[in-house]
Coordinates of C-alpha atoms and ligand atoms in Angstrom, one line a residue:
M1 CA -14.1 -19.3 -20.0
A2 CA -13.6 -20.1 -16.3
A3 CA -10.9 -22.6 -17.0
A4 CA -9.1 -20.0 -19.3
A5 CA -9.2 -17.4 -16.3
S6 CA -7.8 -20.0 -14.1
T7 CA -5.0 -21.2 -16.3
A8 CA -3.9 -17.1 -16.5
T9 CA -4.0 -17.0 -12.6
L10 CA -1.5 -20.0 -12.3
S11 CA 0.8 -18.6 -14.7
G12 CA 2.3 -16.0 -12.1
H13 CA 0.5 -12.9 -13.7
P14 CA -2.7 -13.4 -12.6
Y15 CA -4.4 -9.9 -13.7
P16 CA -2.0 -9.1 -16.6
F17 CA -4.2 -6.2 -17.9
P18 CA -3.5 -3.3 -15.1
S19 CA -5.6 -1.1 -17.2
A20 CA -8.8 -2.8 -16.2
L21 CA -9.0 -0.8 -12.6
N22 CA -12.7 -0.4 -12.7
S23 CA -13.6 -3.2 -15.6
T24 CA -17.3 -3.8 -15.8
P25 CA -18.8 -7.1 -14.6
N26 CA -18.2 -10.2 -16.1
S27 CA -19.8 -13.1 -13.9
T28 CA -20.2 -11.9 -10.5
R29 CA -23.1 -13.2 -8.0
L30 CA -21.2 -11.2 -4.9
A31 CA -22.5 -8.3 -3.3
T32 CA -20.7 -5.1 -3.7
S33 CA -20.7 -2.1 -1.3
A34 CA -21.0 0.0 -4.6
S35 CA -24.4 -1.2 -5.4
R36 CA -25.6 -1.4 -1.7
P37 CA -28.0 1.3 -1.0
R38 CA -26.4 3.9 2.0
P39 CA -28.4 4.0 4.9
L40 CA -30.1 6.9 5.9
R41 CA -28.8 7.5 9.5
A42 CA -26.6 10.0 11.4
A43 CA -23.2 8.8 11.3
A44 CA -22.1 6.4 14.2
T45 CA -18.9 6.4 16.0
L46 CA -16.4 3.8 15.4
R47 CA -17.3 2.8 19.2
E48 CA -20.7 2.2 18.0
V49 CA -20.0 0.4 14.8
C50 CA -17.7 -2.1 16.6
A51 CA -19.4 -2.6 20.0
G52 CA -20.1 -6.1 21.1
H53 CA -17.1 -7.3 18.7
V54 CA -14.3 -5.3 19.5
P55 CA -12.8 -5.7 23.1
D56 CA -13.6 -2.2 25.1
H57 CA -9.8 -1.8 25.8
V58 CA -9.0 -1.5 21.8
L59 CA -11.5 0.9 21.1
Q60 CA -10.6 2.8 24.3
R61 CA -6.7 2.7 22.8
A62 CA -8.5 3.9 19.2
E63 CA -10.1 6.7 20.5
D64 CA -7.0 8.0 22.3
V65 CA -4.9 8.2 19.4
G66 CA -7.9 10.1 17.7
Y67 CA -9.8 7.2 15.8
V68 CA -13.2 8.3 17.0
V69 CA -15.4 8.8 13.7
P70 CA -15.0 5.8 10.9
T71 CA -13.9 6.8 7.5
E72 CA -16.1 5.8 4.6
V73 CA -14.3 2.2 4.1
Q74 CA -14.7 1.4 7.8
E75 CA -18.1 2.6 7.9
D76 CA -18.9 0.2 4.8
S77 CA -16.6 -2.8 5.6
L78 CA -16.6 -3.2 9.5
P79 CA -20.4 -4.5 9.6
V80 CA -19.4 -7.4 7.1
L81 CA -15.6 -7.5 8.6
L82 CA -17.1 -7.9 12.2
S83 CA -19.7 -10.6 11.2
G84 CA -16.7 -12.8 10.2
Q85 CA -17.5 -12.9 6.8
D86 CA -14.5 -12.9 3.9
C87 CA -14.2 -9.5 2.7
I88 CA -12.1 -8.0 -0.2
L89 CA -11.5 -4.4 0.9
H90 CA -11.3 -2.3 -2.1
A91 CA -11.0 1.6 -1.4
Q92 CA -8.8 4.7 -2.0
T93 CA -5.2 5.1 -0.7
G94 CA -5.1 6.9 2.6
S95 CA -8.9 5.9 3.1
G96 CA -8.0 3.6 6.3
K97 CA -8.4 0.1 5.4
T98 CA -5.8 -0.9 8.0
L99 CA -7.7 0.0 11.0
A100 CA -10.3 -1.6 9.2
Y101 CA -8.9 -4.6 9.0
L102 CA -6.8 -4.5 12.2
L103 CA -10.3 -4.1 14.3
A104 CA -11.7 -7.5 12.5
V105 CA -8.5 -9.1 13.7
F106 CA -9.0 -8.0 17.4
S107 CA -12.7 -9.4 16.8
A108 CA -11.6 -12.8 15.9
I109 CA -9.0 -13.4 18.4
D110 CA -9.1 -14.4 22.2
V111 CA -6.2 -12.8 24.0
G112 CA -6.4 -15.3 26.6
R113 CA -5.2 -18.1 24.3
S114 CA -1.7 -18.8 23.7
S115 CA -1.6 -19.5 20.2
V116 CA -1.1 -17.6 16.8
Q117 CA -4.7 -16.8 15.7
A118 CA -4.1 -13.7 13.2
L119 CA -1.9 -13.3 10.3
V120 CA -1.3 -10.2 8.5
I121 CA 0.6 -10.5 5.1
V122 CA 2.3 -7.5 3.6
P123 CA 4.7 -7.2 0.6
T124 CA 7.5 -5.3 2.0
R125 CA 9.3 -5.0 5.3
E126 CA 8.6 -1.2 5.8
L127 CA 4.9 -1.6 5.2
G128 CA 5.0 -4.6 7.6
I129 CA 7.0 -2.1 10.3
Q130 CA 4.4 0.4 10.0
V131 CA 1.4 -2.3 10.1
T132 CA 2.9 -4.0 13.5
K133 CA 3.3 -0.3 15.1
V134 CA -0.5 0.1 14.8
A135 CA -1.5 -3.2 15.8
R136 CA 0.7 -2.9 19.0
L137 CA -0.6 0.4 19.6
L138 CA -4.3 -1.2 19.8
A139 CA -3.2 -4.2 21.3
A140 CA -1.5 -2.1 24.3
K141 CA -0.1 -4.9 26.5
A142 CA -3.0 -7.1 26.0
C143 CA -1.6 -9.7 23.6
N144 CA 1.7 -10.1 21.6
V145 CA 2.2 -8.9 18.2
M146 CA 5.2 -10.2 16.2
A147 CA 6.8 -8.7 13.1
L148 CA 8.4 -11.5 10.9
L149 CA 9.9 -9.4 8.3
D150 CA 12.7 -9.7 5.6
G151 CA 15.9 -8.7 6.8
G152 CA 14.7 -9.4 10.4
M153 CA 16.3 -11.8 13.2
L154 CA 14.6 -14.9 11.9
K155 CA 16.7 -17.1 14.3
R156 CA 16.1 -15.6 17.4
Q157 CA 12.3 -14.9 16.6
K158 CA 11.9 -18.6 16.2
S159 CA 12.7 -19.3 19.7
W160 CA 10.9 -16.5 20.8
V161 CA 7.5 -17.8 18.7
K162 CA 8.1 -21.4 20.4
A163 CA 8.4 -20.0 23.7
E164 CA 5.6 -17.4 23.6
P165 CA 3.3 -18.3 20.5
P166 CA 2.1 -14.5 19.7
A167 CA -1.5 -13.9 18.8
I168 CA -0.7 -11.6 16.1
I169 CA 1.9 -12.1 13.3
V170 CA 2.4 -9.5 10.8
A171 CA 4.8 -11.1 8.1
T172 CA 6.0 -10.6 4.7
V173 CA 5.7 -13.9 2.5
A174 CA 9.2 -15.0 2.4
S175 CA 9.6 -14.9 6.1
L176 CA 6.8 -16.5 7.1
C177 CA 7.0 -19.2 4.7
Q178 CA 10.7 -19.7 5.9
M179 CA 9.2 -19.8 9.8
V180 CA 6.6 -22.4 8.9
E181 CA 9.0 -24.6 6.6
K182 CA 11.3 -24.7 9.8
R183 CA 8.1 -25.7 11.9
A184 CA 8.7 -22.8 14.2
F185 CA 5.0 -22.7 14.8
S186 CA 1.8 -24.0 13.6
L187 CA -0.9 -22.1 11.4
G188 CA -3.5 -24.8 12.7
S189 CA -5.2 -22.1 15.0
I190 CA -5.4 -19.4 12.3
K191 CA -8.5 -17.9 12.7
I192 CA -8.2 -15.1 10.5
L193 CA -5.9 -14.0 7.5
V194 CA -5.2 -10.9 6.2
I195 CA -3.5 -10.1 2.9
D196 CA -2.5 -6.6 2.1
E197 CA -1.7 -4.9 -1.2
V198 CA -3.1 -8.4 -2.4
D199 CA -2.9 -7.3 -6.3
F200 CA 1.0 -6.5 -5.8
I201 CA 1.8 -9.9 -3.9
F202 CA -0.2 -11.6 -6.6
G203 CA 1.6 -9.8 -9.4
S204 CA 5.3 -10.5 -7.8
S205 CA 7.0 -13.4 -9.3
K206 CA 9.3 -13.7 -6.4
Q207 CA 5.9 -13.8 -3.9
V208 CA 3.2 -15.5 -5.6
N209 CA 3.9 -19.0 -5.1
S210 CA 4.5 -18.6 -1.5
L211 CA 1.5 -16.6 -1.3
R212 CA -0.8 -19.5 -2.9
K213 CA 0.9 -22.1 -0.1
I214 CA -0.4 -19.5 2.7
L215 CA -3.9 -19.5 1.0
N216 CA -4.5 -23.1 0.1
S217 CA -1.7 -25.7 1.7
Y218 CA -0.7 -24.0 5.3
T219 CA -4.3 -22.7 6.2
A220 CA -7.5 -23.4 4.7
A221 CA -10.2 -20.8 3.5
S222 CA -13.1 -22.8 5.4
S223 CA -11.4 -22.4 8.8
R224 CA -10.4 -18.9 8.6
Q225 CA -12.0 -15.7 7.8
T226 CA -9.9 -14.2 4.7
I227 CA -9.5 -10.4 4.2
F228 CA -7.9 -9.1 1.1
A229 CA -6.9 -5.6 1.1
S230 CA -5.8 -2.9 -1.8
A231 CA -6.6 0.5 -3.3
S232 CA -6.4 -1.3 -6.7
I233 CA -7.7 -4.6 -7.7
P234 CA -7.1 -4.9 -11.4
Q235 CA -10.1 -6.8 -13.1
H236 CA -11.9 -7.1 -9.7
N237 CA -14.7 -9.0 -10.9
R238 CA -12.5 -11.6 -12.4
F239 CA -10.4 -11.6 -9.1
V240 CA -13.8 -12.2 -6.8
H241 CA -14.5 -15.2 -9.1
D242 CA -11.0 -16.5 -8.7
C243 CA -11.0 -16.1 -4.9
V244 CA -13.9 -18.5 -4.9
Q245 CA -12.7 -21.0 -7.8
H246 CA -9.4 -21.3 -6.1
K247 CA -10.7 -21.6 -2.6
W248 CA -8.6 -18.5 -1.3
T249 CA -11.9 -17.2 0.1
K250 CA -15.6 -18.8 0.9
S251 CA -18.1 -18.7 -1.5
D252 CA -20.0 -15.9 0.3
V253 CA -17.0 -13.4 0.1
V254 CA -18.3 -9.8 -0.1
H255 CA -16.5 -7.5 -2.3
V256 CA -16.5 -3.9 -0.6
H257 CA -15.6 -1.4 -3.4
V258 CA -15.6 2.4 -2.0
N259 CA -15.8 5.1 -4.4
P260 CA -15.1 3.0 -7.6
V261 CA -15.3 6.1 -10.1
Q262 CA -12.8 7.9 -8.0
P263 CA -9.9 5.6 -7.1
M264 CA -7.6 8.5 -5.6
P265 CA -8.2 11.3 -3.1
S266 CA -10.2 14.2 -4.7
Q267 CA -8.1 17.0 -2.9
L268 CA -5.1 15.5 -5.0
H269 CA -4.1 18.1 -7.6
H270 CA -2.2 16.4 -10.4
T271 CA 0.4 18.4 -12.9
F272 CA 3.0 17.7 -15.3
V273 CA 6.0 19.5 -17.0
I274 CA 7.5 18.5 -20.2
C275 CA 11.3 18.9 -20.3
S276 CA 14.1 17.1 -21.6
K277 CA 15.9 14.2 -19.7
K278 CA 19.1 16.9 -19.2
E279 CA 16.7 19.6 -17.8
R280 CA 14.9 17.2 -15.1
L281 CA 17.2 17.6 -12.1
H282 CA 16.8 21.3 -12.6
V283 CA 13.0 21.6 -13.3
L284 CA 12.7 19.4 -9.9
L285 CA 14.6 22.0 -8.1
S286 CA 12.7 24.6 -9.6
L287 CA 9.5 22.9 -8.2
L288 CA 10.5 22.3 -5.0
E289 CA 11.3 26.2 -4.5
R290 CA 7.9 27.1 -5.9
D291 CA 5.8 24.8 -3.8
A292 CA 7.8 24.7 -0.6
P293 CA 6.4 21.2 0.5
K294 CA 5.8 20.2 3.9
S295 CA 7.4 16.8 3.1
A296 CA 7.7 15.3 -0.1
I297 CA 8.1 11.9 -1.9
I298 CA 10.6 12.0 -5.0
F299 CA 10.0 8.9 -6.9
V300 CA 12.5 7.4 -9.4
A301 CA 12.7 4.5 -11.4
Q302 CA 14.5 1.1 -10.0
Q303 CA 17.8 0.7 -12.0
S304 CA 17.6 -1.9 -14.5
E305 CA 20.2 -5.1 -14.4
K306 CA 21.6 -3.8 -17.9
S307 CA 22.2 -0.1 -16.3
K308 CA 24.1 -1.8 -13.7
R309 CA 26.1 -4.2 -15.8
A310 CA 27.0 -0.7 -17.8
G311 CA 28.3 0.8 -14.6
N312 CA 25.8 3.7 -14.7
A313 CA 24.6 5.5 -11.5
P314 CA 21.0 4.8 -10.4
S315 CA 18.5 7.6 -10.7
S316 CA 18.2 7.5 -6.9
T317 CA 21.8 8.4 -6.3
L318 CA 21.9 11.1 -9.1
V319 CA 18.9 12.9 -7.7
V320 CA 20.1 12.5 -4.1
E321 CA 23.6 13.9 -4.9
F322 CA 22.1 16.6 -6.8
L323 CA 19.7 17.9 -4.2
R324 CA 22.4 17.4 -1.3
T325 CA 24.4 20.3 -3.1
E326 CA 21.7 22.4 -4.7
Y327 CA 18.8 21.9 -2.5
K328 CA 18.9 25.1 0.1
G329 CA 15.8 24.3 1.8
T330 CA 15.2 23.1 5.4
L331 CA 14.0 19.6 4.5
E332 CA 16.4 16.5 4.9
V333 CA 17.3 14.9 1.8
L334 CA 16.8 10.8 2.2
L335 CA 17.3 7.8 0.1
L336 CA 15.4 4.8 0.0
D337 CA 15.8 2.1 -2.5
E338 CA 15.4 -1.7 -2.9
D339 CA 19.2 -2.0 -3.7
M340 CA 20.1 -0.6 -0.2
N341 CA 20.8 -3.1 2.6
F342 CA 18.4 -3.9 5.2
N343 CA 20.1 -1.7 7.9
A344 CA 20.2 1.2 5.7
R345 CA 16.7 1.2 4.8
A346 CA 15.8 1.2 8.4
T347 CA 17.6 4.0 9.0
S348 CA 16.0 6.0 6.2
F349 CA 12.3 4.6 7.3
T350 CA 13.3 5.7 10.8
E351 CA 14.5 9.2 9.9
V352 CA 11.8 9.7 7.6
K353 CA 9.4 10.0 10.6
G354 CA 8.6 12.7 12.7
K355 CA 10.7 15.7 10.7
G356 CA 10.3 17.1 7.4
F357 CA 12.0 15.4 4.4
L358 CA 12.6 14.9 1.2
L359 CA 12.6 11.2 0.4
V360 CA 14.0 9.8 -2.9
S361 CA 12.6 6.6 -3.3
T362 CA 11.9 3.6 -5.7
D363 CA 8.4 2.1 -5.8
I364 CA 9.2 0.4 -2.8
A365 CA 7.9 3.5 -0.9
S366 CA 4.7 3.4 -3.2
R367 CA 2.6 0.7 -1.3
G368 CA 1.1 1.4 2.1
F369 CA 3.8 4.0 3.2
D370 CA 1.7 6.1 5.5
L371 CA 3.7 9.7 6.4
P372 CA 0.5 11.9 6.6
Q373 CA 3.0 15.0 6.3
T374 CA 3.7 14.4 2.6
S375 CA 2.2 17.3 0.7
H376 CA 3.7 16.9 -2.3
I377 CA 4.8 13.8 -4.6
Y378 CA 7.1 14.2 -7.5
N379 CA 7.6 11.5 -10.3
F380 CA 11.3 12.4 -11.6
D381 CA 10.6 9.1 -13.6
L382 CA 7.3 8.0 -15.0
P383 CA 5.8 5.1 -13.5
K384 CA 5.5 2.1 -15.1
T385 CA 1.7 1.4 -15.1
A386 CA -1.4 3.4 -14.2
T387 CA -1.6 1.3 -10.9
D388 CA 1.7 2.6 -10.0
Y389 CA 0.9 6.1 -10.8
L390 CA -2.3 5.3 -8.2
H391 CA 0.1 4.2 -5.3
R392 CA 2.7 6.6 -5.8
A393 CA 0.3 9.8 -5.9
G394 CA -1.7 8.3 -2.8
R395 CA 1.3 8.6 -0.7
T396 CA -0.2 12.1 -0.2
G397 CA -3.5 13.1 0.6
R398 CA -3.7 10.6 3.5
E399 CA -5.7 12.7 6.3
P400 CA -9.2 11.1 6.0
F401 CA -11.1 13.9 7.1
S402 CA -8.9 16.8 5.7
K403 CA -9.3 18.8 2.6
A404 CA -5.8 20.2 2.5
E405 CA -4.7 20.3 -1.2
C406 CA -1.7 18.3 -1.9
S407 CA -0.1 17.6 -5.2
A408 CA 1.3 15.0 -7.6
T409 CA 3.5 16.2 -10.2
T410 CA 5.0 14.0 -13.0
L411 CA 8.2 15.0 -15.2
I412 CA 7.8 13.8 -18.7
T413 CA 9.4 14.1 -21.9
E414 CA 7.6 15.1 -25.0
D415 CA 7.6 11.3 -26.3
E416 CA 6.2 10.4 -22.7
H417 CA 3.2 12.6 -23.2
F418 CA 1.0 9.8 -24.4
V419 CA 1.5 7.3 -21.6
L420 CA 0.5 10.0 -19.0
Q421 CA -2.5 10.7 -21.1
R422 CA -3.2 7.1 -20.9
F423 CA -2.8 7.0 -17.0
Q424 CA -5.5 10.0 -16.9
N425 CA -7.9 8.0 -19.1
E426 CA -7.7 5.0 -17.2
L427 CA -7.9 6.4 -13.9
K428 CA -9.9 9.1 -14.7
F429 CA -8.1 12.4 -13.4
H430 CA -7.1 15.8 -15.2
A431 CA -3.2 16.5 -15.1
Q432 CA -2.4 20.1 -15.6
E433 CA 0.4 21.3 -17.6
L434 CA 3.1 23.6 -16.1
P435 CA 4.8 25.4 -18.4
L436 CA 8.6 24.9 -18.6
E437 CA 9.6 28.2 -18.9
S438 CA 8.1 29.3 -15.5
M439 CA 10.2 26.6 -14.0
F440 CA 13.6 28.3 -15.3
T441 CA 12.7 32.0 -14.2
L442 CA 12.9 30.7 -10.6
S443 CA 16.1 28.4 -10.6
L444 CA 18.6 29.3 -13.3
Ligands
ATP501 N1 -11.1 6.6 11.8 C1 -10.1 7.4 11.4 N2 -10.0 8.6 12.1 C2 -8.9 9.4 11.8 N3 -8.0 9.0 10.9 C3 -7.9 7.6 10.7 C4 -8.8 6.9 10.7 N4 -8.6 5.6 10.0 C5 -7.4 5.7 9.6 N5 -6.9 6.9 9.9 C6 -5.5 7.5 9.3 O1 -5.6 7.8 8.1 C7 -4.5 7.5 7.7 C8 -4.4 6.7 6.3 O2 -4.8 5.1 7.0 P1 -4.1 3.9 6.2 O3 -2.7 3.7 6.2 O4 -5.2 2.6 6.8 O5 -4.5 4.0 4.7 P2 -5.0 2.8 3.4 O6 -6.3 3.0 3.3 O7 -4.3 1.4 4.2 O8 -4.0 3.4 2.3 P3 -3.1 2.6 1.4 O9 -4.0 1.8 0.1 O10 -2.5 3.7 0.7 O11 -2.1 1.5 2.0 C9 -3.5 7.0 8.4 O12 -2.5 7.9 8.7 C10 -4.3 6.7 9.7 O13 -3.9 6.7 11.0

C-alpha cells in the first residue's frame, strides 16, 4: 500500500484526486489541530503568543501595521511553528498563513549572521512579490530579504547575493534552482524552509522535480525546519504520510488543519447564472451593474495550444476588450495572463494595488493573491477543478476579522451545471441560481 502511494508520488502527479479535499484518514499517527481540544482561555495577543521567540522589533512592526490579534490559524499554528517543529499549515484562503510562517522565519534566523538562513518558495512571481513585501515590512532594516523570481534580474542578483548574502530569500522554484546550480550561494546554513501553495507546486509538471531537489538534495529535512502551507491539500493524510516517507519533513511533523469542514470563508455568498456562451459577456456586464463591486476579479480560462494554433483570440482579450468599450462604471479594467511578458504582468500587478479595479485574469491570480478590497469574484469560464474553484473564490473575503459579505458568481451553460454541482458537493457549499431574465432587464 505504502509502496503504491510512493510510486504515484514520483510520477509527477502526486495527488491525482483533487476531489478528496477532506478525505478520511488512512494512516496517520500525527497530531492534527482538528483533533486537539481548544484551550479554555481568553484570546492572547500576537505579541503574547510570540513572546520569547520572535524579536521585539518584528512584533512592533507587526503591531504598527495592524496585526495585533492572531487569526485562528495563527493561534493554532504558532505554538508549533515557534517550537521549531515541522508543520503542514492547512487553512482557509485569506486566513493569515503568510504572517504565521513569516513569524516562524523571524524566530528561526539570526539577523547578525551573514548567510542565507531562510527560504520561502512560491509558485508564481506575483505571489513572490507579495510575500517579499510582507517579509520586508516585518524585517524593517534589521536584515536583508531578497526576491529571486522568474523574470527577475538573476545576473545582477547573483553578484548581490555573493557580496552580501540575504538572511531571507523568497523564490520561485526555477529561479532558485538556477542560482544554486550556478553556485551563487550555498544552502548549507538554511535553518527554515517554507513551501507556500505546496499542492500547486507538487501538481505542476514544470516545478515538481526542482521542488524535490530543494527538499532532498540541496537541503536535508534533518537539519532544517520545514513548513508546507496551502488552503487545499488534497488527500492530506496521504500527503502527511509521504512527507515522512520521502524525508521532506522530520517524522514528528504536525498537520495543523483549521476549519476542515469549511474550506472557504463563511461570509462568501455563492451564486451562478445559466446562460449560453453567446450571452456570457452581456450577463457579466449586467452582473457588474447589479453588484457594483468595490473591486472584482473576473477569472477566464487559459487559452489552449489548439485554440492558439487556430488563431482564435483568448477569452481574456475578448472580455477585456468588451469591458473597455461597454462597461461605464468607475473601476479600471486590467488584464493579467500567463501569456503576457513579465514587464506587462508587473505593470498590471502594480496598477491593481490601491485603486478600484476589474481584473480579468487567468488562474495566475487564483493562488495567494491578496487584494483585500476585492468584493466580488466572477468565473467567466468554469474552473477546471473544485480546488481551482476554492482558490478563485478565496480571492475575496480576505479581511480576517470582517464579516462584510462578498460573493463568487459562476457563469455556466446548461451542460456545465453538473460540474458546478460536483464542486458544491466536494467543497460543501450551496450556490444560489440567479435567473437569466433578471440579468437582461438591466443591460439590454
Ligand atoms: N493577525 C492579523 N490581523 C489582521 N489582519 C491579518 C492578520 N493576519 C493576516 N492578516 C491579513 O489577512 C489577509 C490574508 O492573509 P494571507 O494572505 O496570509 O492569507 P493566506 O491564508 O495566505 O491565504 P491564501 O491561502 O489565499 O494564500 C492579508 O491581507 C493579511 O494582511
